[in-house]
mmCIF file of C-alpha atoms in Angstrom:
data_model
loop_
_atom_site.group_PDB
_atom_site.id
_atom_site.type_symbol
_atom_site.label_atom_id
_atom_site.label_comp_id
_atom_site.label_asym_id
_atom_site.label_seq_id
_atom_site.Cartn_x
_atom_site.Cartn_y
_atom_site.Cartn_z
ATOM 1 C CA MET A 1 176.993 32.516 20.919
ATOM 2 C CA GLU A 2 177.859 34.156 24.190
ATOM 3 C CA PRO A 3 176.430 37.575 25.530
ATOM 4 C CA SER A 4 178.817 40.793 26.441
ATOM 5 C CA GLN A 5 177.095 40.182 30.038
ATOM 6 C CA ASN A 6 175.671 37.364 32.086
ATOM 7 C CA ASN A 7 172.309 38.135 33.467
ATOM 8 C CA ASP A 8 172.909 35.072 36.395
ATOM 9 C CA SER A 9 176.345 36.621 37.496
ATOM 10 C CA THR A 10 175.110 39.558 39.544
ATOM 11 C CA ALA A 11 171.771 41.140 41.094
ATOM 12 C CA ILE A 12 170.046 43.148 39.060
ATOM 13 C CA SER A 13 171.789 46.250 38.200
ATOM 14 C CA GLU A 14 170.692 50.152 38.008
ATOM 15 C CA ASP A 15 171.417 50.066 34.168
ATOM 16 C CA GLU A 16 168.964 46.819 33.382
ATOM 17 C CA ILE A 17 166.386 48.606 35.814
ATOM 18 C CA ALA A 18 166.392 51.355 33.729
ATOM 19 C CA LEU A 19 166.346 49.478 30.479
ATOM 20 C CA TYR A 20 163.468 47.115 31.690
ATOM 21 C CA ASP A 21 161.581 50.032 33.554
ATOM 22 C CA ARG A 22 158.597 49.734 31.579
ATOM 23 C CA GLN A 23 158.063 45.938 31.972
ATOM 24 C CA ILE A 24 159.086 46.247 35.742
ATOM 25 C CA ARG A 25 156.335 48.891 36.082
ATOM 26 C CA LEU A 26 153.885 46.023 35.018
ATOM 27 C CA TRP A 27 155.273 42.944 36.853
ATOM 28 C CA GLY A 28 157.593 43.863 39.659
ATOM 29 C CA LEU A 29 161.320 43.718 40.209
ATOM 30 C CA GLN A 30 160.871 40.582 41.978
ATOM 31 C CA ALA A 31 159.263 38.886 38.800
ATOM 32 C CA GLN A 32 162.076 40.722 36.588
ATOM 33 C CA GLU A 33 164.725 38.866 38.746
ATOM 34 C CA LYS A 34 163.124 35.777 38.095
ATOM 35 C CA ILE A 35 162.983 36.441 34.318
ATOM 36 C CA ARG A 36 166.615 37.488 33.823
ATOM 37 C CA LYS A 37 167.698 34.356 35.408
ATOM 38 C CA ALA A 38 165.501 31.891 33.249
ATOM 39 C CA SER A 39 167.074 29.501 30.296
ATOM 40 C CA ILE A 40 164.584 28.931 27.807
ATOM 41 C CA LEU A 41 164.568 25.669 25.024
ATOM 42 C CA LEU A 42 163.199 26.924 21.708
ATOM 43 C CA LEU A 43 162.383 23.860 19.171
ATOM 44 C CA THR A 44 161.916 25.046 15.436
ATOM 45 C CA LEU A 45 162.644 28.873 14.483
ATOM 46 C CA ARG A 46 160.003 29.256 11.636
ATOM 47 C CA ALA A 47 158.082 32.635 11.720
ATOM 48 C CA LEU A 48 156.327 31.842 14.893
ATOM 49 C CA GLY A 49 159.479 30.832 16.698
ATOM 50 C CA THR A 50 161.067 34.103 15.258
ATOM 51 C CA GLU A 51 158.138 36.195 17.071
ATOM 52 C CA ILE A 52 158.676 34.219 20.394
ATOM 53 C CA ALA A 53 162.696 34.701 20.109
ATOM 54 C CA LYS A 54 162.360 38.337 19.697
ATOM 55 C CA ASN A 55 159.875 39.228 22.826
ATOM 56 C CA LEU A 56 161.732 36.698 25.250
ATOM 57 C CA VAL A 57 164.956 37.956 24.378
ATOM 58 C CA LEU A 58 163.689 41.569 24.497
ATOM 59 C CA ALA A 59 161.957 40.717 27.922
ATOM 60 C CA GLY A 60 165.953 40.099 29.569
ATOM 61 C CA ILE A 61 165.700 36.630 30.144
ATOM 62 C CA SER A 62 169.158 34.870 30.801
ATOM 63 C CA SER A 63 169.591 32.616 27.921
ATOM 64 C CA LEU A 64 167.804 31.154 24.695
ATOM 65 C CA THR A 65 168.766 27.800 23.278
ATOM 66 C CA ILE A 66 167.599 27.360 19.931
ATOM 67 C CA LEU A 67 167.497 23.765 18.499
ATOM 68 C CA ASP A 68 166.748 23.622 14.435
ATOM 69 C CA SER A 69 168.608 21.366 12.129
ATOM 70 C CA ALA A 70 166.269 23.094 9.247
ATOM 71 C CA PRO A 71 168.275 24.790 6.498
ATOM 72 C CA VAL A 72 166.533 28.263 4.844
ATOM 73 C CA SER A 73 164.240 27.793 2.285
ATOM 74 C CA ALA A 74 163.033 30.341 0.032
ATOM 75 C CA ALA A 75 159.711 30.542 1.785
ATOM 76 C CA ASP A 76 161.962 31.111 5.120
ATOM 77 C CA LEU A 77 162.781 34.688 3.751
ATOM 78 C CA GLY A 78 159.663 36.021 3.323
ATOM 79 C CA ALA A 79 158.141 35.063 6.676
ATOM 80 C CA GLN A 80 161.480 35.498 8.877
ATOM 81 C CA PHE A 81 162.570 38.906 9.759
ATOM 82 C CA PHE A 82 166.039 37.398 11.420
ATOM 83 C CA LEU A 83 167.162 35.846 8.205
ATOM 84 C CA SER A 84 167.967 38.674 6.218
ATOM 85 C CA SER A 85 171.792 39.707 5.851
ATOM 86 C CA GLN A 86 173.341 42.545 7.722
ATOM 87 C CA GLN A 87 175.641 43.049 5.144
ATOM 88 C CA SER A 88 173.180 42.945 2.167
ATOM 89 C CA GLU A 89 171.259 45.903 1.003
ATOM 90 C CA LEU A 90 168.520 43.298 -0.422
ATOM 91 C CA PRO A 91 165.655 42.924 2.306
ATOM 92 C CA GLN A 92 166.235 39.045 1.209
ATOM 93 C CA ASP A 93 169.542 37.580 1.329
ATOM 94 C CA GLU A 94 169.235 34.672 -0.835
ATOM 95 C CA SER A 95 173.133 33.771 0.043
ATOM 96 C CA ALA A 96 171.126 32.634 3.442
ATOM 97 C CA ILE A 97 169.414 29.608 1.468
ATOM 98 C CA GLY A 98 170.459 26.113 2.444
ATOM 99 C CA LYS A 99 172.267 27.143 5.698
ATOM 100 C CA ASN A 100 171.118 26.167 9.319
ATOM 101 C CA ARG A 101 168.424 28.208 9.767
ATOM 102 C CA ALA A 102 169.203 28.711 13.535
ATOM 103 C CA ILE A 103 172.819 29.627 12.859
ATOM 104 C CA VAL A 104 172.032 32.243 10.397
ATOM 105 C CA ALA A 105 169.122 33.570 12.540
ATOM 106 C CA ALA A 106 171.197 33.872 15.850
ATOM 107 C CA PRO A 107 173.259 36.712 15.552
ATOM 108 C CA ALA A 108 170.448 39.270 14.411
ATOM 109 C CA ILE A 109 168.521 37.949 17.630
ATOM 110 C CA GLN A 110 171.354 38.579 19.790
ATOM 111 C CA LYS A 111 171.893 42.334 18.688
ATOM 112 C CA LEU A 112 168.252 42.738 20.227
ATOM 113 C CA ASN A 113 169.723 42.401 23.767
ATOM 114 C CA PRO A 114 173.386 41.603 24.200
ATOM 115 C CA ARG A 115 172.460 40.938 27.951
ATOM 116 C CA VAL A 116 170.914 37.701 26.838
ATOM 117 C CA ALA A 117 172.986 34.484 25.517
ATOM 118 C CA VAL A 118 171.674 33.253 22.300
ATOM 119 C CA ARG A 119 172.715 29.708 21.538
ATOM 120 C CA VAL A 120 172.332 27.196 18.904
ATOM 121 C CA ASP A 121 172.423 23.601 19.461
ATOM 122 C CA GLU A 122 174.246 22.340 16.345
ATOM 123 C CA GLU A 123 173.548 18.441 17.749
ATOM 124 C CA ALA A 124 169.678 18.991 16.562
ATOM 125 C CA ASP A 125 168.535 15.526 16.100
ATOM 126 C CA LEU A 126 165.540 16.188 18.697
ATOM 127 C CA GLU A 127 165.097 12.250 18.877
ATOM 128 C CA LYS A 128 168.412 12.100 20.056
ATOM 129 C CA LYS A 129 167.765 14.174 23.229
ATOM 130 C CA GLY A 130 167.063 12.651 26.620
ATOM 131 C CA ASP A 131 166.003 14.015 29.812
ATOM 132 C CA ALA A 132 169.474 15.576 31.082
ATOM 133 C CA PHE A 133 169.124 17.721 28.183
ATOM 134 C CA PHE A 134 165.658 19.191 28.491
ATOM 135 C CA ALA A 135 166.260 19.266 32.488
ATOM 136 C CA GLN A 136 168.768 21.967 31.786
ATOM 137 C CA PHE A 137 166.001 24.509 30.747
ATOM 138 C CA ASP A 138 163.446 26.658 32.682
ATOM 139 C CA VAL A 139 160.994 26.473 30.196
ATOM 140 C CA ILE A 140 160.345 24.236 26.944
ATOM 141 C CA ILE A 141 158.758 25.807 23.975
ATOM 142 C CA ALA A 142 158.009 23.600 20.803
ATOM 143 C CA THR A 143 156.584 25.224 17.828
ATOM 144 C CA ASP A 144 155.384 23.972 14.270
ATOM 145 C CA LEU A 145 156.220 20.255 15.497
ATOM 146 C CA ASP A 146 154.158 17.191 14.314
ATOM 147 C CA THR A 147 151.759 15.555 17.026
ATOM 148 C CA ASP A 148 154.368 12.676 17.509
ATOM 149 C CA ALA A 149 157.057 15.202 18.320
ATOM 150 C CA LEU A 150 155.003 17.024 20.352
ATOM 151 C CA GLU A 151 154.211 14.067 22.659
ATOM 152 C CA ARG A 152 157.630 13.133 23.148
ATOM 153 C CA VAL A 153 158.705 16.342 23.966
ATOM 154 C CA ASN A 154 155.804 16.770 26.441
ATOM 155 C CA ASP A 155 156.411 13.777 28.034
ATOM 156 C CA ALA A 156 159.981 14.495 28.490
ATOM 157 C CA ALA A 157 159.152 17.877 30.140
ATOM 158 C CA ARG A 158 157.016 16.087 32.658
ATOM 159 C CA ARG A 159 159.474 13.926 33.623
ATOM 160 C CA VAL A 160 161.956 16.714 34.591
ATOM 161 C CA GLY A 161 159.315 18.930 36.098
ATOM 162 C CA LYS A 162 159.469 21.742 33.356
ATOM 163 C CA PRO A 163 156.839 23.952 31.964
ATOM 164 C CA PHE A 164 156.018 23.211 28.291
ATOM 165 C CA TYR A 165 154.462 25.114 25.668
ATOM 166 C CA ALA A 166 153.550 23.851 22.137
ATOM 167 C CA ALA A 167 152.286 26.203 19.418
ATOM 168 C CA GLY A 168 151.704 26.186 15.722
ATOM 169 C CA VAL A 169 150.138 28.053 13.061
ATOM 170 C CA GLY A 170 148.332 27.284 9.555
ATOM 171 C CA GLY A 171 147.535 30.268 7.545
ATOM 172 C CA MET A 172 145.052 32.460 9.186
ATOM 173 C CA TYR A 173 144.788 29.994 12.283
ATOM 174 C CA GLY A 174 146.789 28.881 15.141
ATOM 175 C CA PHE A 175 146.821 27.269 18.766
ATOM 176 C CA ILE A 176 149.216 27.810 21.877
ATOM 177 C CA PHE A 177 148.871 24.870 24.158
ATOM 178 C CA ALA A 178 150.460 25.262 27.958
ATOM 179 C CA ASP A 179 151.032 22.081 30.215
ATOM 180 C CA LEU A 180 152.681 23.687 33.249
ATOM 181 C CA GLY A 181 152.113 20.499 35.394
ATOM 182 C CA PRO A 182 150.482 18.911 36.997
ATOM 183 C CA HIS A 183 150.316 22.248 38.786
ATOM 184 C CA HIS A 184 151.280 25.453 38.771
ATOM 185 C CA GLU A 185 151.190 28.010 41.330
ATOM 186 C CA TYR A 186 151.215 31.983 41.563
ATOM 187 C CA VAL A 187 150.028 34.967 43.526
ATOM 188 C CA ILE A 188 147.853 37.574 42.809
ATOM 189 C CA GLN A 189 147.948 40.837 44.524
ATOM 190 C CA ARG A 190 145.140 43.014 44.432
ATOM 191 C CA ASP A 191 142.638 45.339 46.569
ATOM 192 C CA ALA A 192 140.587 43.194 49.040
ATOM 193 C CA GLY A 193 137.237 43.426 48.183
ATOM 194 C CA ASN A 194 134.262 43.721 50.383
ATOM 195 C CA LEU A 195 133.904 39.803 50.840
ATOM 196 C CA ALA A 196 136.483 37.800 51.768
ATOM 197 C CA THR A 197 138.501 35.247 49.393
ATOM 198 C CA LYS A 198 137.857 31.896 50.224
ATOM 199 C CA THR A 199 140.324 29.251 50.000
ATOM 200 C CA GLY A 200 139.181 25.919 48.049
ATOM 201 C CA PRO A 201 138.146 25.381 44.640
ATOM 202 C CA GLU A 202 137.394 28.361 42.283
ATOM 203 C CA THR A 203 137.111 26.607 39.224
ATOM 204 C CA PRO A 204 137.376 22.978 37.933
ATOM 205 C CA THR A 205 140.977 23.382 37.374
ATOM 206 C CA ARG A 206 141.921 26.222 39.724
ATOM 207 C CA SER A 207 142.072 26.494 43.876
ATOM 208 C CA VAL A 208 143.048 29.039 46.434
ATOM 209 C CA LEU A 209 145.581 27.753 48.557
ATOM 210 C CA SER A 210 146.036 30.744 50.863
ATOM 211 C CA VAL A 211 145.263 34.560 51.167
ATOM 212 C CA ARG A 212 147.282 36.909 53.107
ATOM 213 C CA THR A 213 146.235 40.739 53.862
ATOM 214 C CA LYS A 214 148.285 43.650 54.509
ATOM 215 C CA LYS A 215 147.670 47.056 55.189
ATOM 216 C CA GLU A 216 148.959 49.928 52.520
ATOM 217 C CA GLY A 217 147.850 53.153 53.779
ATOM 218 C CA PRO A 218 144.110 53.477 53.167
ATOM 219 C CA ARG A 219 144.079 50.430 51.283
ATOM 220 C CA ILE A 220 143.975 46.722 52.413
ATOM 221 C CA VAL A 221 146.079 44.346 49.864
ATOM 222 C CA GLU A 222 145.332 40.766 49.695
ATOM 223 C CA SER A 223 147.853 38.213 48.447
ATOM 224 C CA VAL A 224 146.348 35.263 46.933
ATOM 225 C CA THR A 225 147.949 32.200 46.536
ATOM 226 C CA LYS A 226 146.424 30.247 43.585
ATOM 227 C CA ARG A 227 147.085 26.417 42.049
ATOM 228 C CA GLU A 228 146.125 25.633 38.536
ATOM 229 C CA LEU A 229 145.728 21.945 37.592
ATOM 230 C CA TYR A 230 147.414 20.835 33.826
ATOM 231 C CA SER A 231 147.479 17.578 31.762
ATOM 232 C CA PRO A 232 149.455 16.240 29.172
ATOM 233 C CA PHE A 233 149.017 17.378 25.374
ATOM 234 C CA GLN A 234 147.635 13.729 24.188
ATOM 235 C CA THR A 235 144.886 13.646 26.882
ATOM 236 C CA SER A 236 144.071 17.240 26.414
ATOM 237 C CA CYS A 237 144.405 17.930 23.021
ATOM 238 C CA LEU A 238 143.398 14.967 21.291
ATOM 239 C CA SER A 239 140.818 13.673 23.179
ATOM 240 C CA ALA A 240 139.365 15.687 26.242
ATOM 241 C CA LYS A 241 135.897 16.708 26.483
ATOM 242 C CA LEU A 242 135.032 20.639 26.637
ATOM 243 C CA PRO A 243 133.993 22.055 30.131
ATOM 244 C CA GLN A 244 130.935 21.715 31.579
ATOM 245 C CA GLU A 245 130.153 25.411 31.380
ATOM 246 C CA TYR A 246 130.282 24.107 27.859
ATOM 247 C CA THR A 247 128.656 20.842 27.395
ATOM 248 C CA LYS A 248 125.259 22.166 29.383
ATOM 249 C CA SER A 249 124.689 25.308 27.336
ATOM 250 C CA LYS A 250 123.683 25.294 23.746
ATOM 251 C CA ARG A 251 124.298 28.712 23.170
ATOM 252 C CA ARG A 252 127.902 28.421 24.438
ATOM 253 C CA LEU A 253 128.540 25.708 22.225
ATOM 254 C CA ARG A 254 127.255 27.096 19.150
ATOM 255 C CA GLY A 255 129.934 29.697 20.295
ATOM 256 C CA VAL A 256 132.981 27.154 20.207
ATOM 257 C CA THR A 257 135.287 27.771 17.074
ATOM 258 C CA PRO A 258 134.863 25.031 14.713
ATOM 259 C CA VAL A 259 138.723 25.435 14.295
ATOM 260 C CA LEU A 260 139.382 23.582 17.456
ATOM 261 C CA SER A 261 137.718 20.738 15.691
ATOM 262 C CA CYS A 262 139.960 21.239 12.449
ATOM 263 C CA LEU A 263 142.948 21.073 14.704
ATOM 264 C CA ARG A 264 142.016 18.270 16.336
ATOM 265 C CA ALA A 265 141.638 16.536 13.055
ATOM 266 C CA LEU A 266 145.415 17.986 11.914
ATOM 267 C CA TRP A 267 147.066 16.712 14.820
ATOM 268 C CA SER A 268 145.213 13.143 14.441
ATOM 269 C CA PHE A 269 145.414 12.850 10.618
ATOM 270 C CA SER A 270 146.942 10.086 8.724
ATOM 271 C CA SER A 271 146.840 9.867 4.937
ATOM 272 C CA PRO A 272 144.393 7.217 3.230
ATOM 273 C CA SER A 273 147.169 6.313 0.883
ATOM 274 C CA GLU A 274 149.327 3.363 2.610
ATOM 275 C CA THR A 275 152.166 4.589 0.908
ATOM 276 C CA ALA A 276 152.188 8.170 1.660
ATOM 277 C CA THR A 277 151.376 8.284 5.495
ATOM 278 C CA THR A 278 154.310 10.144 6.649
ATOM 279 C CA THR A 279 157.025 12.180 5.187
ATOM 280 C CA THR A 280 160.498 13.271 5.646
ATOM 281 C CA THR A 281 160.608 16.923 7.627
ATOM 282 C CA GLU A 282 163.212 19.916 6.865
ATOM 283 C CA ASN A 283 164.745 18.969 10.165
ATOM 284 C CA GLY A 284 165.361 15.217 8.649
ATOM 285 C CA THR A 285 163.061 13.251 10.672
ATOM 286 C CA THR A 286 159.872 11.180 9.714
ATOM 287 C CA ALA A 287 156.649 12.858 10.530
ATOM 288 C CA ARG A 288 152.820 12.283 9.518
ATOM 289 C CA ARG A 289 152.322 13.994 6.192
ATOM 290 C CA LEU A 290 150.158 17.061 6.208
ATOM 291 C CA PRO A 291 146.964 17.044 4.152
ATOM 292 C CA ARG A 292 146.739 18.823 0.973
ATOM 293 C CA GLN A 293 143.599 20.579 0.011
ATOM 294 C CA ASP A 294 144.489 19.532 -3.861
ATOM 295 C CA ASN A 295 144.501 15.911 -3.180
ATOM 296 C CA ARG A 296 141.152 14.257 -3.035
ATOM 297 C CA GLU A 297 141.493 11.397 -0.808
ATOM 298 C CA ASP A 298 143.234 13.814 1.588
ATOM 299 C CA LEU A 299 140.146 16.193 1.374
ATOM 300 C CA ALA A 300 137.905 13.228 2.002
ATOM 301 C CA ALA A 301 139.712 11.765 4.992
ATOM 302 C CA PHE A 302 140.021 15.284 6.821
ATOM 303 C CA THR A 303 136.680 16.354 6.316
ATOM 304 C CA GLN A 304 135.343 13.060 7.585
ATOM 305 C CA LEU A 305 137.988 13.378 10.419
ATOM 306 C CA ALA A 306 137.017 17.040 11.257
ATOM 307 C CA MET A 307 133.340 16.040 11.530
ATOM 308 C CA ALA A 308 134.133 13.322 13.950
ATOM 309 C CA LYS A 309 136.063 15.186 15.969
ATOM 310 C CA HIS A 310 133.350 18.115 15.992
ATOM 311 C CA ALA A 311 130.769 15.266 17.187
ATOM 312 C CA GLU A 312 133.013 14.400 19.662
ATOM 313 C CA LEU A 313 133.146 17.587 21.173
ATOM 314 C CA GLY A 314 129.184 17.900 21.562
ATOM 315 C CA LEU A 315 129.131 20.650 18.690
ATOM 316 C CA PRO A 316 126.652 21.695 16.582
ATOM 317 C CA PRO A 317 127.247 20.115 13.183
ATOM 318 C CA GLU A 318 125.825 23.160 11.641
ATOM 319 C CA THR A 319 129.126 25.312 12.891
ATOM 320 C CA LEU A 320 131.582 23.251 10.561
ATOM 321 C CA THR A 321 130.989 24.319 7.323
ATOM 322 C CA PRO A 322 132.461 23.046 4.076
ATOM 323 C CA GLU A 323 134.037 26.335 3.718
ATOM 324 C CA VAL A 324 135.574 26.277 7.127
ATOM 325 C CA ILE A 325 137.242 22.951 6.348
ATOM 326 C CA ARG A 326 138.239 24.476 2.946
ATOM 327 C CA ARG A 327 139.948 27.657 4.154
ATOM 328 C CA PHE A 328 141.623 25.439 7.061
ATOM 329 C CA LEU A 329 143.389 23.172 4.750
ATOM 330 C CA GLN A 330 144.264 26.085 2.611
ATOM 331 C CA GLY A 331 146.090 27.399 5.130
ATOM 332 C CA VAL A 332 148.082 24.170 6.253
ATOM 333 C CA GLY A 333 151.749 24.524 6.040
ATOM 334 C CA CYS A 334 151.379 28.187 5.434
ATOM 335 C CA GLU A 335 153.117 31.403 7.619
ATOM 336 C CA ILE A 336 151.158 35.098 7.817
ATOM 337 C CA ALA A 337 153.176 37.491 9.845
ATOM 338 C CA PRO A 338 150.280 39.198 11.400
ATOM 339 C CA VAL A 339 149.070 35.733 12.863
ATOM 340 C CA THR A 340 152.556 34.824 14.028
ATOM 341 C CA ALA A 341 152.975 37.931 15.591
ATOM 342 C CA VAL A 342 149.868 37.362 17.581
ATOM 343 C CA LEU A 343 150.300 34.086 18.802
ATOM 344 C CA GLY A 344 154.079 34.519 19.497
ATOM 345 C CA GLY A 345 153.296 37.594 21.435
ATOM 346 C CA GLN A 346 150.791 35.908 23.313
ATOM 347 C CA LEU A 347 152.883 32.895 24.491
ATOM 348 C CA ALA A 348 156.096 35.030 25.189
ATOM 349 C CA GLN A 349 153.735 37.115 27.325
ATOM 350 C CA ASP A 350 152.646 34.059 29.214
ATOM 351 C CA VAL A 351 155.933 32.327 29.503
ATOM 352 C CA ILE A 352 157.171 35.884 31.478
ATOM 353 C CA ASN A 353 153.633 35.421 33.248
ATOM 354 C CA VAL A 354 154.793 31.954 34.364
ATOM 355 C CA LEU A 355 158.437 32.639 35.367
ATOM 356 C CA GLY A 356 157.339 35.944 37.677
ATOM 357 C CA ARG A 357 154.473 33.731 39.188
ATOM 358 C CA THR A 358 152.331 36.847 39.630
ATOM 359 C CA GLN A 359 149.674 36.201 36.559
ATOM 360 C CA GLN A 360 147.215 33.875 35.908
ATOM 361 C CA PRO A 361 148.386 31.689 33.217
ATOM 362 C CA VAL A 362 146.861 30.242 29.918
ATOM 363 C CA GLN A 363 144.360 27.217 30.866
ATOM 364 C CA ASN A 364 145.236 25.264 28.727
ATOM 365 C CA VAL A 365 144.400 25.855 25.084
ATOM 366 C CA VAL A 366 144.189 28.734 23.039
ATOM 367 C CA VAL A 367 142.716 29.008 19.551
ATOM 368 C CA PHE A 368 142.950 31.618 17.017
ATOM 369 C CA ASP A 369 140.902 32.348 14.387
ATOM 370 C CA GLY A 370 142.212 35.033 12.101
ATOM 371 C CA ASP A 371 139.249 35.563 10.148
ATOM 372 C CA LYS A 372 137.462 36.473 12.799
ATOM 373 C CA MET A 373 140.422 38.002 14.629
ATOM 374 C CA GLU A 374 139.296 36.135 17.666
ATOM 375 C CA ALA A 375 141.370 33.978 20.778
ATOM 376 C CA GLN A 376 139.311 31.759 22.555
ATOM 377 C CA MET A 377 140.550 29.834 25.272
ATOM 378 C CA TYR A 378 139.399 26.633 26.702
ATOM 379 C CA ALA A 379 140.247 24.144 29.875
ATOM 380 C CA LEU A 380 140.430 20.710 28.008
ATOM 381 C CA HIS A 381 141.382 18.138 30.605
ATOM 382 C CA PRO A 382 140.557 14.475 31.140
ATOM 383 C CA GLU A 383 137.811 14.049 33.481
ATOM 384 C CA ALA A 384 139.670 11.744 35.837
ATOM 385 C CA ASP A 385 142.157 14.807 36.235
ATOM 386 C CA VAL A 386 139.465 17.335 37.226
ATOM 387 C CA ASP A 387 138.005 14.944 39.535
ATOM 388 C CA GLY A 388 141.433 14.084 41.092
ATOM 389 C CA ALA A 389 141.780 17.783 41.575
ATOM 390 C CA ASN A 390 138.653 18.602 42.980
ATOM 391 C CA GLY A 391 139.178 15.949 45.697
ATOM 392 C CA GLY A 392 142.462 16.901 46.546
ATOM 393 C CA ALA A 393 141.643 20.544 46.965
#
């Protein structure tokens, strides 16, 4: 679907400046220029993908390409506001059931901002997409995919040098993962302090590359160029240890959400039943079967796996209670609108920050606990990556 105007064709117009006035005041005209030239790929349009699409299109990107071969289900109608028919008086249009989810939603997404090109890739077999396909985009976002698919897309994004995000929700819990790597540079502008900002390592994953100062009236403003280290999903989310500021403090270890251990168990889960380790997804691909709370074998296997992941992270065993595991499993596969709104908004905002290169991005895993309304961020990296970054700083 083509837009009524193309953001790439000319410099930003006065009409666009008026339209995006509020966000230009937040991140500046130069950042908005970069945003309006960006092409984004969004994989899977469930409730979380819907929130991400809404926020990015309203922000004024150049184009959004949606890849999702799944048909609309009855469950989708209760979680995705773009699937209601514009011609139906019913809030949930059951005539959409069975039709391609992305194709049905695209017209409503387009209406949010006619200046953005909203496209649907109808050849939506993800396994057949090569590097040339992913190289077309400035940012790649994968939502609600299984671990194998996330790793495959992340690897492709790395090969073609594109920022990659992964995200997923399950009931009251969810996560965001960012791999902008191997490095991402950005510039922070701020009032100069009494102490001069020094170049060199700032944290184990962040270095200050350069500092420039200029006088603006009575103020002295410094522009600080920073570089963040990033690692792939496989080595970050599945096996990396917590940073030393956690492992050296019993108090901070007790504060780490046990949802992180449950997520690691979910990403690694394989059913103990040899005949039911995989399932066919709504996209038509083969994926690991999600654990079910009402399946005793699943519950036992998942509990054992979550406890093992908890121990690997060095977390106190008392923080991973049977109640935590039960509530986590209750939400697997479920979508709750407020949770998808929070995570979708945060991910979209981080994409905007990365495109504008004027704000510090997510580093590198966010874990959301809707029961406590907390979103904790952890820098999870293999020790070799962190040591190499510090050695090269």
